[in-house]
Short mmCIF file of C-alpha atoms in Angstrom, two decimals:
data_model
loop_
_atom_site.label_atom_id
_atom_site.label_comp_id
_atom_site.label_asym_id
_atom_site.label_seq_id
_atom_site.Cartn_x
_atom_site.Cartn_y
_atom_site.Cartn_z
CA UNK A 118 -58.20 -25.89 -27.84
CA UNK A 119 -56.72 -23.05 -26.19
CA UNK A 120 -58.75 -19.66 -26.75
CA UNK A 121 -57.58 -16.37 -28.62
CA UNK A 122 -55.79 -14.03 -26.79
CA UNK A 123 -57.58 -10.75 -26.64
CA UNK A 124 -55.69 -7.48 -27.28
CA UNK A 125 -57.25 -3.90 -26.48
CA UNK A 126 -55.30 -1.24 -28.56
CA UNK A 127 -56.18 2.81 -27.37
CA UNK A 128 -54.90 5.47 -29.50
CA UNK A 129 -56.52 8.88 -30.76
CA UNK A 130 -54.40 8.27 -33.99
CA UNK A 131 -55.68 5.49 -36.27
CA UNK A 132 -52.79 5.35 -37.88
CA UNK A 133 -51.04 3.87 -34.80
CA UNK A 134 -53.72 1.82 -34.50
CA UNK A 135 -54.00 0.38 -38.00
CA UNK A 136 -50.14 -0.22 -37.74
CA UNK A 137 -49.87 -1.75 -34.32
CA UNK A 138 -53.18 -3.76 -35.00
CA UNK A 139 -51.91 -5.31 -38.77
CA UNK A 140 -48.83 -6.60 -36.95
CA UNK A 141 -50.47 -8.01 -34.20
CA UNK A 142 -52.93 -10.05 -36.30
CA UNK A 143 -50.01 -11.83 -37.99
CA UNK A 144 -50.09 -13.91 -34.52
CA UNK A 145 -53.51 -14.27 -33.88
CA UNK A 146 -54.26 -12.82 -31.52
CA UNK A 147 -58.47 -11.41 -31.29
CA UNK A 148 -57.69 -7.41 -31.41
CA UNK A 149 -60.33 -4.95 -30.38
CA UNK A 150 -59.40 -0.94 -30.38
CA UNK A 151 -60.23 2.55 -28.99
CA UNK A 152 -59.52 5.62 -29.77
CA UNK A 153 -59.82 7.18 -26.35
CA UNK A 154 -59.79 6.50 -22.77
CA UNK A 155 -63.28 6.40 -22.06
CA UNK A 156 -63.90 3.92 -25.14
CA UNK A 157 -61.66 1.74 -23.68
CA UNK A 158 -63.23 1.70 -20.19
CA UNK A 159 -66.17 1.03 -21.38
CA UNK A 160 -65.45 -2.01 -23.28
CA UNK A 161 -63.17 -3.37 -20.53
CA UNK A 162 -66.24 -2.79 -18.68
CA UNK A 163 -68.28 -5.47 -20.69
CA UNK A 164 -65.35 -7.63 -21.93
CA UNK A 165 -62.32 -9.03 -20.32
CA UNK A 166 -58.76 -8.21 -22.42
CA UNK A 167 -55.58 -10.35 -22.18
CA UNK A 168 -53.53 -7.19 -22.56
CA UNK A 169 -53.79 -3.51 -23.19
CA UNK A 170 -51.78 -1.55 -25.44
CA UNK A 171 -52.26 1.98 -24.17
CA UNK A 172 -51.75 5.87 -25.68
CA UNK A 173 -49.89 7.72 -23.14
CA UNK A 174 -50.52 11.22 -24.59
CA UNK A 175 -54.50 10.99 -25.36
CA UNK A 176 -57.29 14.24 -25.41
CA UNK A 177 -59.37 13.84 -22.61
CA UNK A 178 -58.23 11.37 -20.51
CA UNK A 179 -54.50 10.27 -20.49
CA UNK A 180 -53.09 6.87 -20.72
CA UNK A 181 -51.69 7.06 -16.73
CA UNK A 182 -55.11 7.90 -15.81
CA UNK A 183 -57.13 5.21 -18.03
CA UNK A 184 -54.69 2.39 -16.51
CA UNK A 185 -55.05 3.71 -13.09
CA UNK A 186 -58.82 2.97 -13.55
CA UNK A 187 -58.31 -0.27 -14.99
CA UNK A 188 -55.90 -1.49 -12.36
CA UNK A 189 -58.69 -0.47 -10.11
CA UNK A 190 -61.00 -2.90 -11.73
CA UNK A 191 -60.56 -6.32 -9.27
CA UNK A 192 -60.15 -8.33 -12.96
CA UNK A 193 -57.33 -6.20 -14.61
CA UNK A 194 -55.37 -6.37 -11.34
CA UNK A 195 -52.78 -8.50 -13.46
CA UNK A 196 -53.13 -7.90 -16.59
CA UNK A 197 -50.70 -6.61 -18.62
CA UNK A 198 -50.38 -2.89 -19.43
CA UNK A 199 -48.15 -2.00 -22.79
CA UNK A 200 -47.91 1.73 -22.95
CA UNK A 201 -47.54 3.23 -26.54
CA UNK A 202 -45.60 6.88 -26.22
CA UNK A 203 -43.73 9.52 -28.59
CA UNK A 204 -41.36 10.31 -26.44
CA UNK A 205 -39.16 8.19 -24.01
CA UNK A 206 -39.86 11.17 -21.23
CA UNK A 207 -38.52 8.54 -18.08
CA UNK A 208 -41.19 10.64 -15.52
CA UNK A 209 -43.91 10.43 -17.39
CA UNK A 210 -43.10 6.70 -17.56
CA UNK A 211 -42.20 6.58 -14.05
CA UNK A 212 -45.85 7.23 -13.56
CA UNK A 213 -46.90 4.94 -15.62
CA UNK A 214 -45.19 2.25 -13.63
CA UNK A 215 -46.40 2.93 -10.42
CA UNK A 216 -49.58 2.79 -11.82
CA UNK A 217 -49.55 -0.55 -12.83
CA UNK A 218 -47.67 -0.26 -16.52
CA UNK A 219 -45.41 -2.81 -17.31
CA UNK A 220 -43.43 -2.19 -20.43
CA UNK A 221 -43.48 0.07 -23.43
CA UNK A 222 -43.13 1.15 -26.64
CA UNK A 223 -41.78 3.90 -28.56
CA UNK A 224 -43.30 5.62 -31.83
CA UNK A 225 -42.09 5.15 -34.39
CA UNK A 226 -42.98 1.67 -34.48
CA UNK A 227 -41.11 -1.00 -34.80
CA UNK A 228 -42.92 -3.99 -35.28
CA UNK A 229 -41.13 -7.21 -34.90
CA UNK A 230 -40.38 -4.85 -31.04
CA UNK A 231 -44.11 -4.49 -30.28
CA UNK A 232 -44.82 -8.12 -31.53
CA UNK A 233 -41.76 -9.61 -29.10
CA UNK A 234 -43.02 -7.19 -25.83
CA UNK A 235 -46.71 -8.58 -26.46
CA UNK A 236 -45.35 -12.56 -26.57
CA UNK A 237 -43.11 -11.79 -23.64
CA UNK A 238 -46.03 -10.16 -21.58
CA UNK A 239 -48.48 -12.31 -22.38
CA UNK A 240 -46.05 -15.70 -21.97
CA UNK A 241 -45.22 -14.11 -17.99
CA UNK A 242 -49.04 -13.81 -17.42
CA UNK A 243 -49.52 -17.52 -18.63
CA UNK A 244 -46.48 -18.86 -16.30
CA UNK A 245 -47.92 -16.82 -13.22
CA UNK A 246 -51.33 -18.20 -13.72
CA UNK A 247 -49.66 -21.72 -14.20
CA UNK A 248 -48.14 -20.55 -10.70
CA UNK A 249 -50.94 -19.49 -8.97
CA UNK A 250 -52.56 -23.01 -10.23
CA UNK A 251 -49.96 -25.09 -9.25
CA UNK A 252 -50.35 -23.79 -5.69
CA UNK A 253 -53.22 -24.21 -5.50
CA UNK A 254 -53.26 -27.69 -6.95
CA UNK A 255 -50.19 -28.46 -3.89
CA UNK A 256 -52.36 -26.83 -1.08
CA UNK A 257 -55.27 -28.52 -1.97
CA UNK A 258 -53.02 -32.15 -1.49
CA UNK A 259 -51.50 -30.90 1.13
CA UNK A 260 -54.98 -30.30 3.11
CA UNK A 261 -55.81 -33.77 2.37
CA UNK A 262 -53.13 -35.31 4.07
CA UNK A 263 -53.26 -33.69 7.54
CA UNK A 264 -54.89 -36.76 8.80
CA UNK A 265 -51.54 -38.90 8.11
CA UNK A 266 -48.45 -37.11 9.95
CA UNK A 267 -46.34 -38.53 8.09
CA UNK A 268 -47.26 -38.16 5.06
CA UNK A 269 -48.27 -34.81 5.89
CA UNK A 270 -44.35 -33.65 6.81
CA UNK A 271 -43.32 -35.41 3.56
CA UNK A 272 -45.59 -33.20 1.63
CA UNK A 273 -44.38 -30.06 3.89
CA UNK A 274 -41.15 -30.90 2.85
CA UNK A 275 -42.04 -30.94 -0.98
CA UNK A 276 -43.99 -27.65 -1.03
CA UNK A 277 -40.88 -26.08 0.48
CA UNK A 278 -38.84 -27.28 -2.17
CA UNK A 279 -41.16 -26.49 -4.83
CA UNK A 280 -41.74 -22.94 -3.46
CA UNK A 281 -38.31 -22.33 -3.34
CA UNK A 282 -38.44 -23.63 -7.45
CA UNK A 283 -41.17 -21.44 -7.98
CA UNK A 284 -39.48 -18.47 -6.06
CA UNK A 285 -36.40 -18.97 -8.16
CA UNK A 286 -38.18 -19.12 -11.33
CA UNK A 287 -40.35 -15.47 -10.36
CA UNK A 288 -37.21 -13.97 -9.16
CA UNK A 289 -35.13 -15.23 -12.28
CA UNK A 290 -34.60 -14.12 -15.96
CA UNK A 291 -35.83 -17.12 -18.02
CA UNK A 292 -33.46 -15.98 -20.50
CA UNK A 293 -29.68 -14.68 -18.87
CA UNK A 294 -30.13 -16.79 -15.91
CA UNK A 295 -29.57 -13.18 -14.12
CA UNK A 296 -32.19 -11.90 -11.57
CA UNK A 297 -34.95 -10.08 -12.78
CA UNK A 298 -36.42 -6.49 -12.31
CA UNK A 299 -38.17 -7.31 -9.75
CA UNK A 300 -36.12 -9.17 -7.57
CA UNK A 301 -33.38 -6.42 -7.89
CA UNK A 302 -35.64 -3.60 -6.99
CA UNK A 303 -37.16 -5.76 -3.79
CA UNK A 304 -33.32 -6.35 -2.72
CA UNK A 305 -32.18 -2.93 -3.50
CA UNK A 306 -34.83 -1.62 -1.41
CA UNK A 307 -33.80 -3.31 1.36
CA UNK A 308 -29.75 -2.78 0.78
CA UNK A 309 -31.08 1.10 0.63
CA UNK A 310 -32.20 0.52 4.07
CA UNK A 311 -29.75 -0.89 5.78
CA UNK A 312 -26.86 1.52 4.08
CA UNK A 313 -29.39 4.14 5.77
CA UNK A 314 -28.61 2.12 8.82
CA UNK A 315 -24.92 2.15 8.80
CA UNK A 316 -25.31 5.79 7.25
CA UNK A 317 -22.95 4.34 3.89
CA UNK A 318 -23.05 5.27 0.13
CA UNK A 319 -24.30 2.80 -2.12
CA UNK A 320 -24.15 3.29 -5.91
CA UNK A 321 -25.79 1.59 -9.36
CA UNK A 322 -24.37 1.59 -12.69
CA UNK A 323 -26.85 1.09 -15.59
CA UNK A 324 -25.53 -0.59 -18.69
CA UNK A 325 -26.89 -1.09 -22.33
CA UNK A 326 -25.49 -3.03 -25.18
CA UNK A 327 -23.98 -0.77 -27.90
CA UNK A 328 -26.33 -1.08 -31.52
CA UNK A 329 -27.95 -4.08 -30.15
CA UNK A 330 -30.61 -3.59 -32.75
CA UNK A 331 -28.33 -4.24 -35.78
CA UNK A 332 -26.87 -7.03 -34.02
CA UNK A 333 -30.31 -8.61 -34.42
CA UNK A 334 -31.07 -7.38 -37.82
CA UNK A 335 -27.86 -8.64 -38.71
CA UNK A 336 -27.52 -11.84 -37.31
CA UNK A 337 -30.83 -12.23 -36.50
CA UNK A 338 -32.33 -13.04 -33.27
CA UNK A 339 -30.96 -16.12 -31.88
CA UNK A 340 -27.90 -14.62 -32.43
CA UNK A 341 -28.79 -11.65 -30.48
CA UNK A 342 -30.18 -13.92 -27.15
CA UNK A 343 -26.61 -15.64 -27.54
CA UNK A 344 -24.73 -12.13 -27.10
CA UNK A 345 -27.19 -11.24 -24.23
CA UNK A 346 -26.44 -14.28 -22.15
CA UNK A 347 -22.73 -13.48 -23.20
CA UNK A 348 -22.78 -10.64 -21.76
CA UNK A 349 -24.98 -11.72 -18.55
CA UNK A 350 -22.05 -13.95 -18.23
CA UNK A 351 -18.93 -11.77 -18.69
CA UNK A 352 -20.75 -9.18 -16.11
CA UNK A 353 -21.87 -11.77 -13.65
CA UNK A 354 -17.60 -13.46 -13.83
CA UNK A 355 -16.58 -9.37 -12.68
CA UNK A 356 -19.05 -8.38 -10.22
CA UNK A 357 -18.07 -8.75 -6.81
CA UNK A 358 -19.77 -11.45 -4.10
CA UNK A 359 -21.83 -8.17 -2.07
CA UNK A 360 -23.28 -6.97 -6.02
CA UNK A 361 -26.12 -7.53 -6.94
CA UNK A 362 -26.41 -7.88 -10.91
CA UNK A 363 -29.88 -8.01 -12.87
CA UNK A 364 -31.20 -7.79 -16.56
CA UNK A 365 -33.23 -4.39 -15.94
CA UNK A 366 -35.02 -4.81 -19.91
CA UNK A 367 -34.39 -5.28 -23.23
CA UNK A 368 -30.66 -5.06 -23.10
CA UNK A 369 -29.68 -3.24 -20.39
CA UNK A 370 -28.25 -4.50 -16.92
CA UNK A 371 -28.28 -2.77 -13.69
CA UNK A 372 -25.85 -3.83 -10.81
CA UNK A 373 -26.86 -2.50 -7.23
CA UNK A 374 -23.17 -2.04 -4.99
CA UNK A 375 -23.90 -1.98 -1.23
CA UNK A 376 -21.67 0.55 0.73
CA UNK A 377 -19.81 1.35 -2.80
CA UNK A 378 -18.44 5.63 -3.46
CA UNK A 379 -18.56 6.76 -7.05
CA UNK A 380 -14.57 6.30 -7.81
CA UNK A 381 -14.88 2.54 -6.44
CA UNK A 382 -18.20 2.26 -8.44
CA UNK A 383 -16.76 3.66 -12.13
CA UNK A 384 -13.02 1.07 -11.40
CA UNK A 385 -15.61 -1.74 -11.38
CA UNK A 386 -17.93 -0.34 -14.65
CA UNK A 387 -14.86 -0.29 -16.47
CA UNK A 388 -13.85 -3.78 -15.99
CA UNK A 389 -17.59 -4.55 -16.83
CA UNK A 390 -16.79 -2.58 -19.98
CA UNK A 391 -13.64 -3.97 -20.72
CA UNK A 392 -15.04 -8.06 -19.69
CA UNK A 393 -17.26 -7.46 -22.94
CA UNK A 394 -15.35 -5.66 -25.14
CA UNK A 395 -12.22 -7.12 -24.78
CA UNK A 396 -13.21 -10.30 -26.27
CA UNK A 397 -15.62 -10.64 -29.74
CA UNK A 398 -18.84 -12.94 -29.74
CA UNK A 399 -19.08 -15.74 -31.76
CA UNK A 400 -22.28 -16.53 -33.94
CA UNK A 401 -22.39 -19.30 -36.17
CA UNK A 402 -18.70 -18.89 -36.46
CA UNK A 403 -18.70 -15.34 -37.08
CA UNK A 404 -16.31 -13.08 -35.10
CA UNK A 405 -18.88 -10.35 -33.05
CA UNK A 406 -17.00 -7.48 -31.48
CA UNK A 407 -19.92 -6.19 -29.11
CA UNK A 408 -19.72 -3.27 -26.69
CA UNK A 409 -21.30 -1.87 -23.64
CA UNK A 410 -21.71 1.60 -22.60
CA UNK A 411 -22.66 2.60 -18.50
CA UNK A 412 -23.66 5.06 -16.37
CA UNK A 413 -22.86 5.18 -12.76
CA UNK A 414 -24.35 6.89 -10.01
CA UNK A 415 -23.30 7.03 -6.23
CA UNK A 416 -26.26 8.02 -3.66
CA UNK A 417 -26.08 9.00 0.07
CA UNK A 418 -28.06 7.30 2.43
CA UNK A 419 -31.24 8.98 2.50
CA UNK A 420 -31.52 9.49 -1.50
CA UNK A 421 -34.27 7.88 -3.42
CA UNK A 422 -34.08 4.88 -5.03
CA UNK A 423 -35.80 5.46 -8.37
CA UNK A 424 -34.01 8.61 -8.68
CA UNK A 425 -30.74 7.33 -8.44
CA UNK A 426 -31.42 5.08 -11.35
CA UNK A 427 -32.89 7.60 -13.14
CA UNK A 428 -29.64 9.60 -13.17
CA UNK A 429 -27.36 6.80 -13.58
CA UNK A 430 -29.65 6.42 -17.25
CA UNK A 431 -28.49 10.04 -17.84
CA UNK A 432 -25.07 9.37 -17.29
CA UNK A 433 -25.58 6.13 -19.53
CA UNK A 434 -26.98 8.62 -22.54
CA UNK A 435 -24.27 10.73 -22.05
CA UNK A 436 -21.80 7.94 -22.72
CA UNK A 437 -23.89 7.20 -25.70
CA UNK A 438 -23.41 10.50 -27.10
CA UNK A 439 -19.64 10.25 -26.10
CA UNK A 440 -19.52 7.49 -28.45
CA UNK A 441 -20.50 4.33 -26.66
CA UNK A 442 -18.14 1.40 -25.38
CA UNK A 443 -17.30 3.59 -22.09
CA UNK A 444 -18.51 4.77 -18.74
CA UNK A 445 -19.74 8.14 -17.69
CA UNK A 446 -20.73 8.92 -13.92
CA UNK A 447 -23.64 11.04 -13.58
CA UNK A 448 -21.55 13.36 -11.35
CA UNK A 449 -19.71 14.24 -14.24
CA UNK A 450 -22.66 15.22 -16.97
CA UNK A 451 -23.57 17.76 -13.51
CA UNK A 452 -20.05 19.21 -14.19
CA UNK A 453 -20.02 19.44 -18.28
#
């Protein structure tokens, strides 16, 4: 029988805690909590946790600086980090990231949210230790057959093709079929590079699904994994063969456009926007008009990466608060 998962919550406020905590034991998982940063380090110190759910804003010690720690600890190298904030402040979070975070949450609470990012960090640490296990399991066959050639080359042959599975499967959203974070930010990197090369401008345009919230109070979550893969689809059928298209979190999408300018960057977001708004959803039979709204955001050659996506999210607000369902470059909210 497969043991409890353990869950460290850190908060100063024990309301958070009480809140986060009661919703958490509805899926039973073993919770332990904190209500500061050195608390938690010391019981990380004597007991291993499945996942944190960390305080950014704490007294003392801050939540960046408690997860730097752990993440310095050789046995919470991979585990997950969830941090808990009042305010979506993107450097702050930025921060966070580079020190090891991998998702958060925003207070208020919302608690089917924090439940879902808990299952969906704690299911990616279970497939990367199944992973990890399986390689292990294939090298150790593979070591036993160097004394047949043959058989040897055979195996060769299979590990290729099941690293090439397993690469697909790290570098893949189990959910749109779309590459992942990761994989987009890796390739990015090195599209940055070479546009440096060939001294080009490359741009990104950030898009979130319009009231994607009350699609899934409304027609409930299935419904709402539909739409996302909908829209996966309708992006991926407009994109051109040199983007690169990937579900960044949640529901937003990034594409990456390789020696792209801003005008030839916002023609292409607005047949993204129109692919998906053009044509309503269907759910159980029920007509689903569904938007998008994007922000674009061309960068020279020598810009950084981070940053550029970082502005193409402010452009994205601003079309928000323009009303959704349209795009907004970010040199235009530098102009307004």
């Amino acid at each position: 029988m497969a043991s409890r998962k353990s869950i460290l919550i850190v908060d100063d406020m024990p309301s958070n805690i009480q809140l986060v905590a009661s919703e958490l034991k509805n899926d039973g998982y073993a919770i332990a909590v904190a209500k500061n940063g050195l608390d938690a380090l010391e019981q990380a110190s004597h007991k291993h946790f499945d996942l944190v759910l960390l305080d950014i804003m704490m007294p003392q010690m801050d939540g960046i600086e408690v997860c730097r720690r752990l993440k310095g600890q050789p046995e919470y190298k991979d585990t997950p980090v969830i941090f808990l904030t009042a305010k979506d402040e993107k450097e702050t979070l930025l921060r966070g990231f580079e020190v090891g975070g991998v998702d958060y949450v925003t207070k208020p609470f919302y608690g089917p949210e924090v439940r879902s990012r808990v299952k969906a960090q704690l299911r990616a640490q279970e497939a990367n230790e199944i992973l990890e296990q399986a390689v292990d399991d294939l090298n150790r066959q593979l070591l036993a057959s160097v004394q047949h050639e043959s058989q040897l080359e055979q195996e060769q042959n299979e590990m290729a093709r099941f690293n090439r599975s397993l690469l697909e499967r790290a570098n893949t959203d189990p959910l749109t079929g779309l590459a992942n974070r990761y994989h987009l930010t890796s390739i990015a990197q090195y599209e940055q590079e070479r546009s440096a090369r060939a001294e080009t401008t490359f741009s990104v345009i950030l898009a979130d699904i319009d009231h994607f919230k009350e699609v899934n109070d409304h027609y409930g979550h299935d419904c709402g994994d539909k739409i996302l893969k909908g829209v996966a689809q309708r992006m991926q059928a407009v994109v051109r063969a040199q983007d690169r298209i990937a579900r960044w979190g949640g529901e937003e999408f990034l594409v990456f456009l390789p020696d792209t300018v801003c005008d030839g960057a916002s023609m292409l977001a607005e047949r993204l926007r129109g692919a998906v708004a053009d044509t309503p959803f269907s759910c159980d039979g029920i007509e689903t008009p569904i938007t998008i709204s994007l922000g674009v955001n061309a960068c020279s050659t020598n810009a950084n990466l981070d940053r550029c996506i970082e502005q193409a999210d402010v452009a994205l607000y601003a079309a928000k608060d323009q009303g959704r369902n349209r795009c907004v470059a970010f040199e235009d909210t530098r102009e307004a």
